[in-house]
JSON list of C-alpha atoms in Angstrom, two decimals:
[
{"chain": "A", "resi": 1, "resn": "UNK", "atom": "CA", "xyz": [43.54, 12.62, 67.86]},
{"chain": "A", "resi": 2, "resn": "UNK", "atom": "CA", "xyz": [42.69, 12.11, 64.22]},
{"chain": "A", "resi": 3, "resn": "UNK", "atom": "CA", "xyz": [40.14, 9.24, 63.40]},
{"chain": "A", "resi": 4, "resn": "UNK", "atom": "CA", "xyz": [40.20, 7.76, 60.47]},
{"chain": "A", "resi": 5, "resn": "UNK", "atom": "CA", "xyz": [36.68, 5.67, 61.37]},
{"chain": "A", "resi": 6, "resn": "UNK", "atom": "CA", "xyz": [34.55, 4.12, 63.66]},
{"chain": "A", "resi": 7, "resn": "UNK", "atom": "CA", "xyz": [34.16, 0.57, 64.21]},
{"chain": "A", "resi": 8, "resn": "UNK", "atom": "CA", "xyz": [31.14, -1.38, 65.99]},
{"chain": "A", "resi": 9, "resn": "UNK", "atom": "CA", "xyz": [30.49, -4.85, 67.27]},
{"chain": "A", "resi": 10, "resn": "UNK", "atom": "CA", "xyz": [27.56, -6.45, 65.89]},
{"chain": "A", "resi": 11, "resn": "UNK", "atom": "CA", "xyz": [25.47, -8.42, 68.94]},
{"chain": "A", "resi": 12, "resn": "UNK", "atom": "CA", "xyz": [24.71, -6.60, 71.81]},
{"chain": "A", "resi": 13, "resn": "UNK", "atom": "CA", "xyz": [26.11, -2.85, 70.68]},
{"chain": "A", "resi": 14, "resn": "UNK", "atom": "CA", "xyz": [24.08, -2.19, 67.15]},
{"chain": "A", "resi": 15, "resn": "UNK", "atom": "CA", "xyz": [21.54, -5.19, 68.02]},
{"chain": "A", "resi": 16, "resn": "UNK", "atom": "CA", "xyz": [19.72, -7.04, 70.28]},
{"chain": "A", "resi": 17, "resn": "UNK", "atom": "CA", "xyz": [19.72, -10.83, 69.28]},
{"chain": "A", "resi": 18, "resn": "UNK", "atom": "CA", "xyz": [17.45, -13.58, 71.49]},
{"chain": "A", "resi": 19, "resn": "UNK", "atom": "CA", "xyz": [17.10, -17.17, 70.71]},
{"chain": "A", "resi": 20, "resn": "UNK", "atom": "CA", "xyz": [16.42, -20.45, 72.93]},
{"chain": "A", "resi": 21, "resn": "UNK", "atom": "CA", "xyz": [20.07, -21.67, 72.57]},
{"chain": "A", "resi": 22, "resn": "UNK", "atom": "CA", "xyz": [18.57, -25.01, 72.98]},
{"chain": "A", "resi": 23, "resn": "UNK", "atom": "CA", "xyz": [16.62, -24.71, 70.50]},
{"chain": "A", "resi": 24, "resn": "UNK", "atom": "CA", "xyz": [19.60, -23.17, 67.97]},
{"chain": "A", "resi": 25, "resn": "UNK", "atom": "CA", "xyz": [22.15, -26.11, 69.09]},
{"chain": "A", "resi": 26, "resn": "UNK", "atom": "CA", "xyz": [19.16, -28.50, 68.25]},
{"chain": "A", "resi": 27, "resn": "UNK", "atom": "CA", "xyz": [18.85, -26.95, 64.62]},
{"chain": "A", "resi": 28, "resn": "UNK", "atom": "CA", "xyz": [22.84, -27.27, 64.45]},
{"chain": "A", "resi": 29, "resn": "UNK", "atom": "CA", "xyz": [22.11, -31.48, 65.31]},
{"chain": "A", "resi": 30, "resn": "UNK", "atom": "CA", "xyz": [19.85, -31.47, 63.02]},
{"chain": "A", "resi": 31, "resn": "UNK", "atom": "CA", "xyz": [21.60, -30.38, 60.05]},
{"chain": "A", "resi": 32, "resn": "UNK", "atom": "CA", "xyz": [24.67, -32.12, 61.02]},
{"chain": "A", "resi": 33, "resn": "UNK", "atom": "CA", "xyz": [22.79, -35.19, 60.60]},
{"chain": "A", "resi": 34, "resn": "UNK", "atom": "CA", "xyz": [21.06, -34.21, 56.97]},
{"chain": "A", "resi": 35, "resn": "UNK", "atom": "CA", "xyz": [24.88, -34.52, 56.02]},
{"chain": "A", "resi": 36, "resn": "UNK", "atom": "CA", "xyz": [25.40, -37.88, 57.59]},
{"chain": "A", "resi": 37, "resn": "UNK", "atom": "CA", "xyz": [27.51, -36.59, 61.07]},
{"chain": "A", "resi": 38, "resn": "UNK", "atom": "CA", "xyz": [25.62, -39.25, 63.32]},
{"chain": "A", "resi": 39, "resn": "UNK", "atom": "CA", "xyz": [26.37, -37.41, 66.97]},
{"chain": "A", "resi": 40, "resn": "UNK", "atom": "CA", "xyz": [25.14, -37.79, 70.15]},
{"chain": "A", "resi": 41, "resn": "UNK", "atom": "CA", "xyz": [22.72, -34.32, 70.93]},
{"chain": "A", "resi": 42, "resn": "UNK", "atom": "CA", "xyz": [24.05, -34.53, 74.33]},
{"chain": "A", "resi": 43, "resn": "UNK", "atom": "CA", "xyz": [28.29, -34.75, 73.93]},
{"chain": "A", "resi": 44, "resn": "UNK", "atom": "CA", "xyz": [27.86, -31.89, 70.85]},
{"chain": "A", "resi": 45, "resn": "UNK", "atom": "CA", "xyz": [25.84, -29.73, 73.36]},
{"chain": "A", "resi": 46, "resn": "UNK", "atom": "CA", "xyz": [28.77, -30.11, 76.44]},
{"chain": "A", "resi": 47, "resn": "UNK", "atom": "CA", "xyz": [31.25, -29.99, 73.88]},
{"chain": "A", "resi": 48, "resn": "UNK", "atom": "CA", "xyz": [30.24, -27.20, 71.79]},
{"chain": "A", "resi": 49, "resn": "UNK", "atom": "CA", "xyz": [29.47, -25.24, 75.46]},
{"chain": "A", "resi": 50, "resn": "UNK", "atom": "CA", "xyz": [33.13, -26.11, 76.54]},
{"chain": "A", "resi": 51, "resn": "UNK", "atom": "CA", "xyz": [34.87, -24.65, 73.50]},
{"chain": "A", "resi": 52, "resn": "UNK", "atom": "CA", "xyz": [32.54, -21.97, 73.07]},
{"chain": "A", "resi": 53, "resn": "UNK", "atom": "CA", "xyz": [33.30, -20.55, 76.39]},
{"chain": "A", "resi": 54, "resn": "UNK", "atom": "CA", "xyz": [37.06, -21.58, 75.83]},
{"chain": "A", "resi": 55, "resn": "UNK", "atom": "CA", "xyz": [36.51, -18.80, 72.92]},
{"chain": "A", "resi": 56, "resn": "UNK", "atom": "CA", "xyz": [34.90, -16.66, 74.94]},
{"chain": "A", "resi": 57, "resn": "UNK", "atom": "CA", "xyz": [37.64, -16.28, 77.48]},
{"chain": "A", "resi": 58, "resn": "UNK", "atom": "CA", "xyz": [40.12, -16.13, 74.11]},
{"chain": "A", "resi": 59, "resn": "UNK", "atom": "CA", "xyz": [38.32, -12.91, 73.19]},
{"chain": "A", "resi": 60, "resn": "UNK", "atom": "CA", "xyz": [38.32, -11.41, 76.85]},
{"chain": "A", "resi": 61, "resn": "UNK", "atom": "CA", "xyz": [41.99, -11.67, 77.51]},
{"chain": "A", "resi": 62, "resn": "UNK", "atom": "CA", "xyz": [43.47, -11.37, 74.02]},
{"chain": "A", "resi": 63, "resn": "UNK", "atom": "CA", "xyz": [40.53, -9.28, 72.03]},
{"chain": "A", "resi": 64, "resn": "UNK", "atom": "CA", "xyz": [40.65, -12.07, 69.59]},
{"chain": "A", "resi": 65, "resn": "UNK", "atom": "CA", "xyz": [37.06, -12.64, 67.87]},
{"chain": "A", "resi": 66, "resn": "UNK", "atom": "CA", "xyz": [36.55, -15.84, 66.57]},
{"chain": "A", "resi": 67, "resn": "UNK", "atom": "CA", "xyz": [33.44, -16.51, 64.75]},
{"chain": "A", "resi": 68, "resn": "UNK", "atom": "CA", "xyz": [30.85, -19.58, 65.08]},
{"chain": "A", "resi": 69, "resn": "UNK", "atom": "CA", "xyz": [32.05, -21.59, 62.03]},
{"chain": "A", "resi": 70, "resn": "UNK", "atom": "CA", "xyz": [35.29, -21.84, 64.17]},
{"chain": "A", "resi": 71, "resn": "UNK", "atom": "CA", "xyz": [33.52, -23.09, 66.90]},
{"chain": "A", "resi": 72, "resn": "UNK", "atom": "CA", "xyz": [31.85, -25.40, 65.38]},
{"chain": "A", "resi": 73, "resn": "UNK", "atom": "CA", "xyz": [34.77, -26.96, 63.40]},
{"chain": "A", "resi": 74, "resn": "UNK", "atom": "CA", "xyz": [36.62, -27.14, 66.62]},
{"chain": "A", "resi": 75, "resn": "UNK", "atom": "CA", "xyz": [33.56, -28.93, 68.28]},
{"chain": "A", "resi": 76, "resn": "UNK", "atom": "CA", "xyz": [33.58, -31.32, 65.64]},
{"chain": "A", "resi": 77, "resn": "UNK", "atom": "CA", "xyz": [37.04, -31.90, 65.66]},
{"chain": "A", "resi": 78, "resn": "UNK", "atom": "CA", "xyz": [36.63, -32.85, 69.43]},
{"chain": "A", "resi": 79, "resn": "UNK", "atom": "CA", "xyz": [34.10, -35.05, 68.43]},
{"chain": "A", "resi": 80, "resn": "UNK", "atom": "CA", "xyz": [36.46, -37.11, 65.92]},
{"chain": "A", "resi": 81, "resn": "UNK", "atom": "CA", "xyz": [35.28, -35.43, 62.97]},
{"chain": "A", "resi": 82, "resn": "UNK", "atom": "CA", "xyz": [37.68, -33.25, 61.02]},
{"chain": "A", "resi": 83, "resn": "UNK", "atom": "CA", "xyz": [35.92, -31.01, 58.26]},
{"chain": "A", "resi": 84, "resn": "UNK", "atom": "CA", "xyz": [37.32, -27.62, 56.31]},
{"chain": "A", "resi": 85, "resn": "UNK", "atom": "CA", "xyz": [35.69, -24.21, 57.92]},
{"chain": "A", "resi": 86, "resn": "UNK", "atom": "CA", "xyz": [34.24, -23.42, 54.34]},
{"chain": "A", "resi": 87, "resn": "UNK", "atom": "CA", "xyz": [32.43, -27.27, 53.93]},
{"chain": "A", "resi": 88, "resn": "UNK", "atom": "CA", "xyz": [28.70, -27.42, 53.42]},
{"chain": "A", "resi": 89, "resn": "UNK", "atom": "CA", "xyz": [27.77, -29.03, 56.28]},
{"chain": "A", "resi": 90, "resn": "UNK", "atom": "CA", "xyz": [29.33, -26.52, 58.87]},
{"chain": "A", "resi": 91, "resn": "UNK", "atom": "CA", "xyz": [28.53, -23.65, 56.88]},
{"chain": "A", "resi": 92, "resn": "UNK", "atom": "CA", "xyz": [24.81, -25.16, 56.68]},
{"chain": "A", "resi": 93, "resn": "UNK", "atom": "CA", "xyz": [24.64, -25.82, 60.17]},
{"chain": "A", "resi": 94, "resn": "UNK", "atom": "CA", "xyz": [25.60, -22.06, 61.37]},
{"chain": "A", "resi": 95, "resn": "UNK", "atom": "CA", "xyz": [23.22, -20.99, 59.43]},
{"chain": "A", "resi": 96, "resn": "UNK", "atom": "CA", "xyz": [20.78, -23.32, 60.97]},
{"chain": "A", "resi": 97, "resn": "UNK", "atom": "CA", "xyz": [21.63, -22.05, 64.71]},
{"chain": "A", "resi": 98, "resn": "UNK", "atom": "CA", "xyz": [20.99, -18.86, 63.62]},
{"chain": "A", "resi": 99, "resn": "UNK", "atom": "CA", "xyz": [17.63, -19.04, 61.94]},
{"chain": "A", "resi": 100, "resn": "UNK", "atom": "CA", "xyz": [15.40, -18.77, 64.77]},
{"chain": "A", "resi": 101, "resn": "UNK", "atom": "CA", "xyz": [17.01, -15.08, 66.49]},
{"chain": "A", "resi": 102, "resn": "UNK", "atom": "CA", "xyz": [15.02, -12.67, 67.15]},
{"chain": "A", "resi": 103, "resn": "UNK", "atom": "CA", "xyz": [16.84, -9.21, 65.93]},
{"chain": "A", "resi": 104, "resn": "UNK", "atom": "CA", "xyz": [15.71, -6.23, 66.79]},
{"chain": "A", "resi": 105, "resn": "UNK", "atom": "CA", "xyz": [17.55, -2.65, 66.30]},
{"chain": "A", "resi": 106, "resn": "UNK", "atom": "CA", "xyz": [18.22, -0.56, 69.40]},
{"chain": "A", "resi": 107, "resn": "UNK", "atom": "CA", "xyz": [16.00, 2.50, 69.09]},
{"chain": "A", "resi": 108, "resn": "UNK", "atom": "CA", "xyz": [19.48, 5.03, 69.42]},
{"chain": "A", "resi": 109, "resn": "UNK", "atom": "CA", "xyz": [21.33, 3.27, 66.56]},
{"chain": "A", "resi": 110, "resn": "UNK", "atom": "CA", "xyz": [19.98, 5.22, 63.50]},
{"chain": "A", "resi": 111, "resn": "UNK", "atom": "CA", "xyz": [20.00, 8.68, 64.99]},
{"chain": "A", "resi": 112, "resn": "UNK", "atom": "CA", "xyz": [23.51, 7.89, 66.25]},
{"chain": "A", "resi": 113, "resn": "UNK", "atom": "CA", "xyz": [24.74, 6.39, 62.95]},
{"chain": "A", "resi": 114, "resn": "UNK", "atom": "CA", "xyz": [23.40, 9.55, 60.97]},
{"chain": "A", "resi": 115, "resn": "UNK", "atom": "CA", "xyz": [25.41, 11.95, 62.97]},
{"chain": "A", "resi": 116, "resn": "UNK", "atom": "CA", "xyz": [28.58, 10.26, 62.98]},
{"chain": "A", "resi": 117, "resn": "UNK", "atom": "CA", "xyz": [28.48, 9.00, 59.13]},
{"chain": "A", "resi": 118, "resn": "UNK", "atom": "CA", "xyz": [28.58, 12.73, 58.33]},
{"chain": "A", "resi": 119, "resn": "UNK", "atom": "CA", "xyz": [32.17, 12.76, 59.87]},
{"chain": "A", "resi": 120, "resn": "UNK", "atom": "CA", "xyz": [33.51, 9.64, 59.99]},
{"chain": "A", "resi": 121, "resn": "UNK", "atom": "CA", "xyz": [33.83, 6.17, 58.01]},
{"chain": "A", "resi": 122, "resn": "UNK", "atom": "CA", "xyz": [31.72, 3.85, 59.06]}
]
């Protein structure tokens, strides 16, 4: 078999990530409503848990990752509003669920990476 390189997923493989979801779905309220997208805290959090696991089931049967922008737009398309994937205020408020994680490197991922970049692509 001849590889040509290695690939690795992000969360969970090279990383572990914690945050209080509430707290990161909060943030995403929050600067939804800094941009003037009055929504109820309540409907975005059961909507945004509906389609993300919708997603989640996408990428278990079909290997298709879709990223949080995505999920996002999609909530707020649910929700009756219809913005572009690249707009300020989802781009803003992605960023804003992600600012409280915790990341932390697995102790084996830097001795592993060393050995294989000497071979492969990484």
């Amino acid at each position: 078999m001849n590889v040509r390189a290695i690939g690795f997923d992000f969360f969970g493989t090279l990383i572990d990530a914690t945050a209080e979801v509430t707290v990161c779905l909060g943030n995403i309220c929050t600067q939804l409503e800094l941009h003037n997208i009055p929504i109820s805290r309540e409907e975005f959090t059961q909507t945004y848990r509906q389609v993300t696991h919708s997603y989640r089931e996408e990428r278990h049967h079909a290997f298709k990752e879709v990223n949080n922008a995505h999920w996002l737009q999609d909530t707020l398309k649910r929700l009756g509003y219809d913005l572009p994937i690249a707009s300020q205020p989802i781009q803003e408020a992605v960023n804003a669920y992600f600012s409280p994680w915790n990341l932390r490197v697995y102790d084996d991922v830097y001795p592993i990476l060393d050995k294989l970049i000497t071979k492969y692509p990484l």
